[in-house]
PDB file of C-alpha atoms and ligand atoms in Angstrom:
ATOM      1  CA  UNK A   1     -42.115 -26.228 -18.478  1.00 97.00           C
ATOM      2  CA  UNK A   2     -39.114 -27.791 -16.557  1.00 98.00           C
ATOM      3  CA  UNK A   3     -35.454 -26.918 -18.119  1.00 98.00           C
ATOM      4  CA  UNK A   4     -32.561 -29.216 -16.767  1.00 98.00           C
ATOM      5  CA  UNK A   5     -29.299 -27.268 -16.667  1.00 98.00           C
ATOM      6  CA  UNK A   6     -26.639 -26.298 -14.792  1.00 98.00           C
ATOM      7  CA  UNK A   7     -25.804 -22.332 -13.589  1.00 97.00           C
ATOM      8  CA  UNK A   8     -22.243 -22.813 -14.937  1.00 98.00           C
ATOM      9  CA  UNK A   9     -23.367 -23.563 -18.429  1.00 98.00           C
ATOM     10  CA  UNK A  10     -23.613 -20.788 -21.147  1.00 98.00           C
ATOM     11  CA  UNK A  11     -25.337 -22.413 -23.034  1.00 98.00           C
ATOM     12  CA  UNK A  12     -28.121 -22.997 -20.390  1.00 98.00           C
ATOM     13  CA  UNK A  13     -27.929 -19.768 -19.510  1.00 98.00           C
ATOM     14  CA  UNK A  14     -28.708 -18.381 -22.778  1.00 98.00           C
ATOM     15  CA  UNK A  15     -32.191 -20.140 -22.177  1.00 98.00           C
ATOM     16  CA  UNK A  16     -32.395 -19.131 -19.076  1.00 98.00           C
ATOM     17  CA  UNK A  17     -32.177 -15.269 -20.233  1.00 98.00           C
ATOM     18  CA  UNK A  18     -34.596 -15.542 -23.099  1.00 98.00           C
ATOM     19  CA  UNK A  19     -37.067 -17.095 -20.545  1.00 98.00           C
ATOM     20  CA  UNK A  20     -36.694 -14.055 -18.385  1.00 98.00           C
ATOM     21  CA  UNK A  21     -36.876 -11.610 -21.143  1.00 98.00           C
ATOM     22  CA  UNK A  22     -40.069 -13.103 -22.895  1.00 98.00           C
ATOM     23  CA  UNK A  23     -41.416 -13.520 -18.616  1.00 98.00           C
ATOM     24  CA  UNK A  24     -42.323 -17.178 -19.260  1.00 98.00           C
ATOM     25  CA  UNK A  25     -42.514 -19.500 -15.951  1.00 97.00           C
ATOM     26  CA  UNK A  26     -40.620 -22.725 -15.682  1.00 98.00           C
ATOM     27  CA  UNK A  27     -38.866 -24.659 -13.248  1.00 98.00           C
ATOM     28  CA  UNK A  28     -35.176 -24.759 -13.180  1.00 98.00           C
ATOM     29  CA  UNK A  29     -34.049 -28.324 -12.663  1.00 98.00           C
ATOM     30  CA  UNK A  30     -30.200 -28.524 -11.614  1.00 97.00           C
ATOM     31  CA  UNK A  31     -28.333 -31.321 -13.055  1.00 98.00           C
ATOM     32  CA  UNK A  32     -24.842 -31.958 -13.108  1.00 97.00           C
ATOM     33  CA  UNK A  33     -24.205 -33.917 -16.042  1.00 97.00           C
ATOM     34  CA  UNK A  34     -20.651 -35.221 -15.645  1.00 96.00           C
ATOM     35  CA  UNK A  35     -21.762 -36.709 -12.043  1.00 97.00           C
ATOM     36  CA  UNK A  36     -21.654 -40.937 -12.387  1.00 96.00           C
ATOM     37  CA  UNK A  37     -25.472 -40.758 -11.195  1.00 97.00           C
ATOM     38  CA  UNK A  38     -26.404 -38.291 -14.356  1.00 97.00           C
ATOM     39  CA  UNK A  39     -29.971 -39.532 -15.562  1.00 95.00           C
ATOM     40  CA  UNK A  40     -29.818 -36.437 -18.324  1.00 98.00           C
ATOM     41  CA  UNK A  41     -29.670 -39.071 -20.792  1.00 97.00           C
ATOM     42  CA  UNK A  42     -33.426 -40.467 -20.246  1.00 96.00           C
ATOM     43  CA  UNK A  43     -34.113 -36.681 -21.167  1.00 97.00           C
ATOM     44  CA  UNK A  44     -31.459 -35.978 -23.470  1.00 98.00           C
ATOM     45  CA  UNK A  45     -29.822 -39.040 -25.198  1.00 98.00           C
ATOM     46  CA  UNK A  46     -26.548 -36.823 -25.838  1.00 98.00           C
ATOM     47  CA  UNK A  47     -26.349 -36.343 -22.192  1.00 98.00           C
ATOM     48  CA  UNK A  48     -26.019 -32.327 -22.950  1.00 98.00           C
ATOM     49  CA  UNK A  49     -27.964 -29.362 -20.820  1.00 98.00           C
ATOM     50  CA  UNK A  50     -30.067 -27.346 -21.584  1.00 98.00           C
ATOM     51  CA  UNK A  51     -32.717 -29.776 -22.133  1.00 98.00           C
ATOM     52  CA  UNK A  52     -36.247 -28.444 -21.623  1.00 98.00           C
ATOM     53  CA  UNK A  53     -38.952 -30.696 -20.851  1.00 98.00           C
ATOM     54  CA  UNK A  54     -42.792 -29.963 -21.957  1.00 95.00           C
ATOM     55  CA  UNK A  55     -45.961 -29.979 -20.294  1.00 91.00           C
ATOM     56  CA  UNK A  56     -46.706 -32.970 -22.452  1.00 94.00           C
ATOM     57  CA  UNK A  57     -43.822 -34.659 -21.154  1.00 89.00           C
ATOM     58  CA  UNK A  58     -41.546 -34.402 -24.334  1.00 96.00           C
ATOM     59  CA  UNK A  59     -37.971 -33.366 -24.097  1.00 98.00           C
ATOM     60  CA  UNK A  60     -36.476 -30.100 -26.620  1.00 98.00           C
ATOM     61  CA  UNK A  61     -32.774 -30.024 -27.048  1.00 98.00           C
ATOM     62  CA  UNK A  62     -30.379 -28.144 -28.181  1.00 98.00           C
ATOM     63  CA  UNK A  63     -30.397 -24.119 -26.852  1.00 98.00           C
ATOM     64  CA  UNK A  64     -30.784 -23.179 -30.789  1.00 98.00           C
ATOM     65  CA  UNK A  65     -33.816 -25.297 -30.837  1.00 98.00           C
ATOM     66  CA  UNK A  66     -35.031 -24.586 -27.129  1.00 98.00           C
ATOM     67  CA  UNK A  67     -34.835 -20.419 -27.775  1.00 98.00           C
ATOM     68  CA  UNK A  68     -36.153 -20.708 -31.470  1.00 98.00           C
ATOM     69  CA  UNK A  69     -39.498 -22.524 -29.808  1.00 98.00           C
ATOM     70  CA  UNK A  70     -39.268 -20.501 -27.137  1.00 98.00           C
ATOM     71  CA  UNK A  71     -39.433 -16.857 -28.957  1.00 98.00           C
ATOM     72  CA  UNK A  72     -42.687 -18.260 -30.793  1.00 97.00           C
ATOM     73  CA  UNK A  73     -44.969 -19.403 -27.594  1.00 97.00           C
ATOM     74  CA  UNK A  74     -45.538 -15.228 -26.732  1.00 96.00           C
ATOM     75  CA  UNK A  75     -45.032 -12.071 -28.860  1.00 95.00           C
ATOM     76  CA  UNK A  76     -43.867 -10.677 -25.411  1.00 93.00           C
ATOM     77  CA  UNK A  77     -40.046  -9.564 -25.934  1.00 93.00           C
ATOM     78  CA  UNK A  78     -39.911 -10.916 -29.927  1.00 97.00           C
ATOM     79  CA  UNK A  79     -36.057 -12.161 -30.243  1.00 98.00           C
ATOM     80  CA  UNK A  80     -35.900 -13.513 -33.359  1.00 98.00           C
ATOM     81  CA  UNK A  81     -36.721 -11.695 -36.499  1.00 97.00           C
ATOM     82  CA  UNK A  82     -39.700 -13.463 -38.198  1.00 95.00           C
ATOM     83  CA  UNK A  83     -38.500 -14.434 -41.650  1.00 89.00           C
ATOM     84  CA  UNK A  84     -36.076 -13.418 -44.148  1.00 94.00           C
ATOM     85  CA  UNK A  85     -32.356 -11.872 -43.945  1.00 97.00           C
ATOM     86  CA  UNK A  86     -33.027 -10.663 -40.621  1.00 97.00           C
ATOM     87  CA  UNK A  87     -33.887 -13.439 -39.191  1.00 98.00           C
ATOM     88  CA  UNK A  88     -30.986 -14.937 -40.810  1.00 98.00           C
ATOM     89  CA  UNK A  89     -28.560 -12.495 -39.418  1.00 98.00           C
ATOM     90  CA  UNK A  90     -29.550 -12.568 -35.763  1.00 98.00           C
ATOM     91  CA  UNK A  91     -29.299 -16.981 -36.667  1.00 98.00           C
ATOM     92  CA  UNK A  92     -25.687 -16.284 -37.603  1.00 98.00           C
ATOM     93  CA  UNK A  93     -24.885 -14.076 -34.819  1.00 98.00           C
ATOM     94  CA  UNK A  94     -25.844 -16.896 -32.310  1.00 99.00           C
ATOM     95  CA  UNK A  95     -24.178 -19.401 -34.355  1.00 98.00           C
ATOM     96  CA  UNK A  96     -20.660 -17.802 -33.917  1.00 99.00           C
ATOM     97  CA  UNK A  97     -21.606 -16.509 -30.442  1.00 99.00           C
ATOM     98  CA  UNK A  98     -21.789 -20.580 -30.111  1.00 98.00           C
ATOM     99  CA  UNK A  99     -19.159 -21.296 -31.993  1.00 98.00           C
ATOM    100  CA  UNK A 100     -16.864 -19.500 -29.939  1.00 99.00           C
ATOM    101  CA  UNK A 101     -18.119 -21.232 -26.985  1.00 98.00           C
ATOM    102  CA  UNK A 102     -17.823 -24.587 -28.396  1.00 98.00           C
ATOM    103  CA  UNK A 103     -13.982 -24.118 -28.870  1.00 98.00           C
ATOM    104  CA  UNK A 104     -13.187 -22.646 -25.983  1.00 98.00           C
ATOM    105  CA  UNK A 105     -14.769 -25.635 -23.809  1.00 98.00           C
ATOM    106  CA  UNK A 106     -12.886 -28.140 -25.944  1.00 98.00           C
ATOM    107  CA  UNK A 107      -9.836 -26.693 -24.724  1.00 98.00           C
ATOM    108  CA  UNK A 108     -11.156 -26.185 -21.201  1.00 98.00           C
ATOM    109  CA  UNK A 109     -12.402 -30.276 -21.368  1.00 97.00           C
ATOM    110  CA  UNK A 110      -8.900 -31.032 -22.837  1.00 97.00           C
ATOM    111  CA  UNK A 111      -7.372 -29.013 -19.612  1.00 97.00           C
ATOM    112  CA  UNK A 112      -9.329 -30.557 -17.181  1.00 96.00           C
ATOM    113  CA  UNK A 113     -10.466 -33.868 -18.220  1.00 95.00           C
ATOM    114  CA  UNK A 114      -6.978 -35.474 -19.523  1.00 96.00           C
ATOM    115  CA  UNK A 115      -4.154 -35.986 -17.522  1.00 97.00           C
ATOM    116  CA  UNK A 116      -1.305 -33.073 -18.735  1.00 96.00           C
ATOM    117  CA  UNK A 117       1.314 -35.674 -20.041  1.00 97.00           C
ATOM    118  CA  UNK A 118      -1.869 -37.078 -22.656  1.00 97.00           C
ATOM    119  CA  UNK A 119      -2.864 -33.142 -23.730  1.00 98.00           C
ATOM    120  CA  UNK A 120      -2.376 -31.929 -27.014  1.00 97.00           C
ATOM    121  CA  UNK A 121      -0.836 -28.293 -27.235  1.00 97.00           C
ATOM    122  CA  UNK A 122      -1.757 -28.622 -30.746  1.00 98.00           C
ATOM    123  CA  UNK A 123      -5.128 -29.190 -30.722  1.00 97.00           C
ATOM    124  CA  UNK A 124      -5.903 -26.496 -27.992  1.00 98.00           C
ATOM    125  CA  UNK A 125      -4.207 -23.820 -30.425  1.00 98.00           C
ATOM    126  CA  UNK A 126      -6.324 -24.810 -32.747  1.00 98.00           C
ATOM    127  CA  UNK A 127      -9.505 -24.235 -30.714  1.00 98.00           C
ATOM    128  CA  UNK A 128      -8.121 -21.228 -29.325  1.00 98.00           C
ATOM    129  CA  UNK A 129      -7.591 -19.578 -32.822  1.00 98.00           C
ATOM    130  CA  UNK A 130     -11.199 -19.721 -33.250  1.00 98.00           C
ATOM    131  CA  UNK A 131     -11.758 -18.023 -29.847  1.00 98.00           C
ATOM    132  CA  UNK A 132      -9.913 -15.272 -30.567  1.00 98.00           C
ATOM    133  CA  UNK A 133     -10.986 -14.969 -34.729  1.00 98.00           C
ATOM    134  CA  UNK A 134     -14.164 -15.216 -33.509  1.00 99.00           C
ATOM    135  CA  UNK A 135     -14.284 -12.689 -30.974  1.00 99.00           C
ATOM    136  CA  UNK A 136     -12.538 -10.473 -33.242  1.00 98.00           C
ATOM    137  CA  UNK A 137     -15.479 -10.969 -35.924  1.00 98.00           C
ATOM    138  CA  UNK A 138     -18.203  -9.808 -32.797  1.00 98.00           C
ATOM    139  CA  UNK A 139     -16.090  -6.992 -32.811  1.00 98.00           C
ATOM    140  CA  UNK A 140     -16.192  -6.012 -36.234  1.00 98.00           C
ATOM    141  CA  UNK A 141     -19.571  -6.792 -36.969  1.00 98.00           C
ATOM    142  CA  UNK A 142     -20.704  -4.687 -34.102  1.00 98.00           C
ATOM    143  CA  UNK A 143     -19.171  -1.791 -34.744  1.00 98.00           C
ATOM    144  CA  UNK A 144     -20.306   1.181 -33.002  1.00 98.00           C
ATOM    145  CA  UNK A 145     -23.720   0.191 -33.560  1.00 98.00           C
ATOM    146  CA  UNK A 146     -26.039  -0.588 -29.798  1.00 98.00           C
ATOM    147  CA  UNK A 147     -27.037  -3.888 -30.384  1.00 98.00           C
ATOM    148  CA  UNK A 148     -25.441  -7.152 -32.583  1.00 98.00           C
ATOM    149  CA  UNK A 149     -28.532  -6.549 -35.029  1.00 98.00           C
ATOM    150  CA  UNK A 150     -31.065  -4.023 -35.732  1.00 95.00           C
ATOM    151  CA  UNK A 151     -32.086  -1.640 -33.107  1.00 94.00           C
ATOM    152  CA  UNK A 152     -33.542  -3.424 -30.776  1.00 97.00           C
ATOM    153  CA  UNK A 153     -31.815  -6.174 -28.132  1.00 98.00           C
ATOM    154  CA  UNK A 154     -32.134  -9.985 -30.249  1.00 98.00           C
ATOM    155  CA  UNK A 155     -30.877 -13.004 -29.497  1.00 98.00           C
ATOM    156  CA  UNK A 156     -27.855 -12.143 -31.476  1.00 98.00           C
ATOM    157  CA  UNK A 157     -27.231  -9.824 -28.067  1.00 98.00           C
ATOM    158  CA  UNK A 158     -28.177 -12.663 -25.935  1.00 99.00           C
ATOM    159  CA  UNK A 159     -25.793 -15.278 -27.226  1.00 99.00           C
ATOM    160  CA  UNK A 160     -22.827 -13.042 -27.534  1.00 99.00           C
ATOM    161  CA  UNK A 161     -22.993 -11.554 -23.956  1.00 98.00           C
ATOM    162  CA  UNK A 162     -23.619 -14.790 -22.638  1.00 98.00           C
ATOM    163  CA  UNK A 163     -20.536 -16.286 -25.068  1.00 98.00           C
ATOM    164  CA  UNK A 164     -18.484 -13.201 -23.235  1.00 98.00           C
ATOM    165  CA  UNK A 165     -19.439 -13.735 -19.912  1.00 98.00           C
ATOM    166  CA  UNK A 166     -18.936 -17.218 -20.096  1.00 98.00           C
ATOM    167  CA  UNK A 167     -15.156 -16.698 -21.338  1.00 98.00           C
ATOM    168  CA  UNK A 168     -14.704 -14.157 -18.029  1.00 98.00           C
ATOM    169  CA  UNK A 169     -15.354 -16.848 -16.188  1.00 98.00           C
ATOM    170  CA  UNK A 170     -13.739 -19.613 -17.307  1.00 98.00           C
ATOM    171  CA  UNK A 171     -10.793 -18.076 -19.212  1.00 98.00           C
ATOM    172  CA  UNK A 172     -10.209 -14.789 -17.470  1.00 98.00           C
ATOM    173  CA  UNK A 173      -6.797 -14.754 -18.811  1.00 98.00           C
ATOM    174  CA  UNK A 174      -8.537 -13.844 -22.821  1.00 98.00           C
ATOM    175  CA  UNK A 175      -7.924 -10.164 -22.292  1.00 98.00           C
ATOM    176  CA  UNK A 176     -11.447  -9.555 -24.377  1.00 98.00           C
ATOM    177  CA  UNK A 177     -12.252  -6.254 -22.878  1.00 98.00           C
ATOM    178  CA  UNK A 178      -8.898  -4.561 -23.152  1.00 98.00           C
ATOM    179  CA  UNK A 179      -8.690  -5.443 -26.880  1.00 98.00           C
ATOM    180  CA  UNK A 180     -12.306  -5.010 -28.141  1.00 98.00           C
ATOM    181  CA  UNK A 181     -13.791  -2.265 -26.440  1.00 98.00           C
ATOM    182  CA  UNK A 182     -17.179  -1.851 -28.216  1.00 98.00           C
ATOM    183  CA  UNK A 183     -17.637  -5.698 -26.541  1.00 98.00           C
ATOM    184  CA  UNK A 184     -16.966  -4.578 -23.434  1.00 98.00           C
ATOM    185  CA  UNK A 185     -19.986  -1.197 -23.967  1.00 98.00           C
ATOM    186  CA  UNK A 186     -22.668  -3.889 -25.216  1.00 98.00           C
ATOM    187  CA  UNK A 187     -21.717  -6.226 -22.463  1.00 98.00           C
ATOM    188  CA  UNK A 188     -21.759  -4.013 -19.777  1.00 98.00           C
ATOM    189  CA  UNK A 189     -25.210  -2.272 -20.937  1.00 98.00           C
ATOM    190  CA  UNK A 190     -26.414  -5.782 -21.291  1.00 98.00           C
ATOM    191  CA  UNK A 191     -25.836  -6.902 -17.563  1.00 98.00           C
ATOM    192  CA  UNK A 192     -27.818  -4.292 -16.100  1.00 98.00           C
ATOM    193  CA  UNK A 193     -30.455  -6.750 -17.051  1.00 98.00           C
ATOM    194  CA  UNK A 194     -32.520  -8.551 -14.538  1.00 98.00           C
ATOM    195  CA  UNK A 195     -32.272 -11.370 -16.690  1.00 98.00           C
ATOM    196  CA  UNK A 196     -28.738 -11.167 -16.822  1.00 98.00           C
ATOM    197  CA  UNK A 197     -27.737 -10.797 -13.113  1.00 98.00           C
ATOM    198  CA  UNK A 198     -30.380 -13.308 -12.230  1.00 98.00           C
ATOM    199  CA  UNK A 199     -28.066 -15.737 -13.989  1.00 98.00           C
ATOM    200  CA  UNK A 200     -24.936 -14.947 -13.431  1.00 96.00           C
ATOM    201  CA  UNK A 201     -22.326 -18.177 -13.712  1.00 93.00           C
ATOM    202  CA  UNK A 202     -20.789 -18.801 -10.316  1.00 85.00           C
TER     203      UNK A 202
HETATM  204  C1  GSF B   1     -24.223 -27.495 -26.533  1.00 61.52           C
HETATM  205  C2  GSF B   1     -24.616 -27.928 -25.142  1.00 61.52           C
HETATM  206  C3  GSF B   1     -23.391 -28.307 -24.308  1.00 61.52           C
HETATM  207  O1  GSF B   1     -22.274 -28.416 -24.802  1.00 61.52           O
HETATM  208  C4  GSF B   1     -26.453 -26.474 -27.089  1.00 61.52           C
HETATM  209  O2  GSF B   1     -27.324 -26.791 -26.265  1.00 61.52           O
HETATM  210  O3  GSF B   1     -26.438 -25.355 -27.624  1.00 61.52           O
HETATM  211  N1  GSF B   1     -24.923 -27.182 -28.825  1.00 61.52           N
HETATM  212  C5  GSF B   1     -25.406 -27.494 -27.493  1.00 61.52           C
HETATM  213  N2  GSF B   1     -23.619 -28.503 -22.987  1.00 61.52           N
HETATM  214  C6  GSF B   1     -22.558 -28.916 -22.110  1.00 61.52           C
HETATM  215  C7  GSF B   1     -22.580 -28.087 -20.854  1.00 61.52           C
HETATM  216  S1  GSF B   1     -21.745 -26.633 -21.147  1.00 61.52           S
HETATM  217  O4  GSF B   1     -20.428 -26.791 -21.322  1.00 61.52           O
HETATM  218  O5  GSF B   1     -22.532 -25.647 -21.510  1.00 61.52           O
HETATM  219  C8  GSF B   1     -22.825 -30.359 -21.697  1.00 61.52           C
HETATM  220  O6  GSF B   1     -23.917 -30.668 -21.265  1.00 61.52           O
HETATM  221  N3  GSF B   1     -21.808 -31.221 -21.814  1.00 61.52           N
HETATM  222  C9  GSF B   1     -21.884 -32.581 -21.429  1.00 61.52           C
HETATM  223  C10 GSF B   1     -21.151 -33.493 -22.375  1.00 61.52           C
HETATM  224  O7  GSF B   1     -21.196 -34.699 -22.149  1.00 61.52           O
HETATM  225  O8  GSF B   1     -20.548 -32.995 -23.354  1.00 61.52           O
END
């Protein structure tokens, strides 16, 4: 398996980690997909990363779909819960872990991408209040319990440690540490992985 991505994405990474933790082999294929000579979209016509391609040649998007497939080609490392409110749960987890990612990179596009004078204040807030609700619902759901769900790691643990380490890096200012610190234990017990400091973002 080939997986184009980038080592900035979280989303990528996310993959990346499951790969590790279930030990499957594939090739990492760095593509930067706001560069003019992107060819993601022969692979991926929404010109997004991750986008894993298949020994038969056929290309899996998104990282929902990529990690779901992924979790059922071994029973090595077992992410996802097989069936039922579990599975559910640990679904829900990743969606918000997501979530929170997807509104915090609208507001980092909006920063970056559009000159200041054409930015809307407004419309960052907006994003932003889901950054911090959502962080705030991690928080609460986790408790003082050692993983997101169950008690073993999922990929509700995977998607919210690589939602948090994503928003270190890019939004260091989001004080996420200080104000939740049961996010900050799971994190932290969570990097000492070889799967995650084999993928840090840099
Ligand atoms: C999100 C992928 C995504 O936004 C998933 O795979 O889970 N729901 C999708 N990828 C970004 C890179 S990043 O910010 O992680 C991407 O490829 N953006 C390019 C674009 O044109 O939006």
């Amino acid at each position: 398996m080939k997986l184009i991505g980038s080592i900035t994405s979280p989303f990528v990474r996310k993959v990346r980690v499951v790969m590790a933790e279930k030990k499957l082999d594939y090739t990492f294929l760095q593509e930067n997909v706001w560069a003019p000579e992107t060819t993601i979209q022969q692979s991926n016509p929404l010109g997004k990363v991750p986008c894993l391609l298949m020994e038969d040649g056929g290309a899996m998007f998104d990282s929902r779909v990529i990690v779901e497939y992924l979790d059922t080609l071994t029973p090595v490392g077992k992410l996802i819960p097989a069936n039922g409110r579990e599975r559910a749960e640990v679904k829900c987890w990743e969606a918000l872990a997501d979530g929170i990612l997807d509104a915090a990179i609208l507001v980092r596009l909006e920063k970056t991408l559009r000159p200041a004078e054409q930015q809307s204040q407004e419309w960052m807030d907006r994003q932003m209040s889901k950054v911090h609700a959502g962080l705030k619902s991690l928080s609460s759901g986790l408790g003082e319990a050692p993983f997101c769900s169950g008690n073993h790691l999922t990929l509700a643990d995977v998607s919210v440690a690589c939602a948090l380490g994503w928003l270190s890096f890019r939004f260091p200012e989001i004080d996420w540490r200080g104000d939740f610190p049961n996010l900050a234990k799971l994190f932290d017990k969570l990097s000492e992985r070889a799967s995650f400091k084999d993928t840090l973002p840099q």
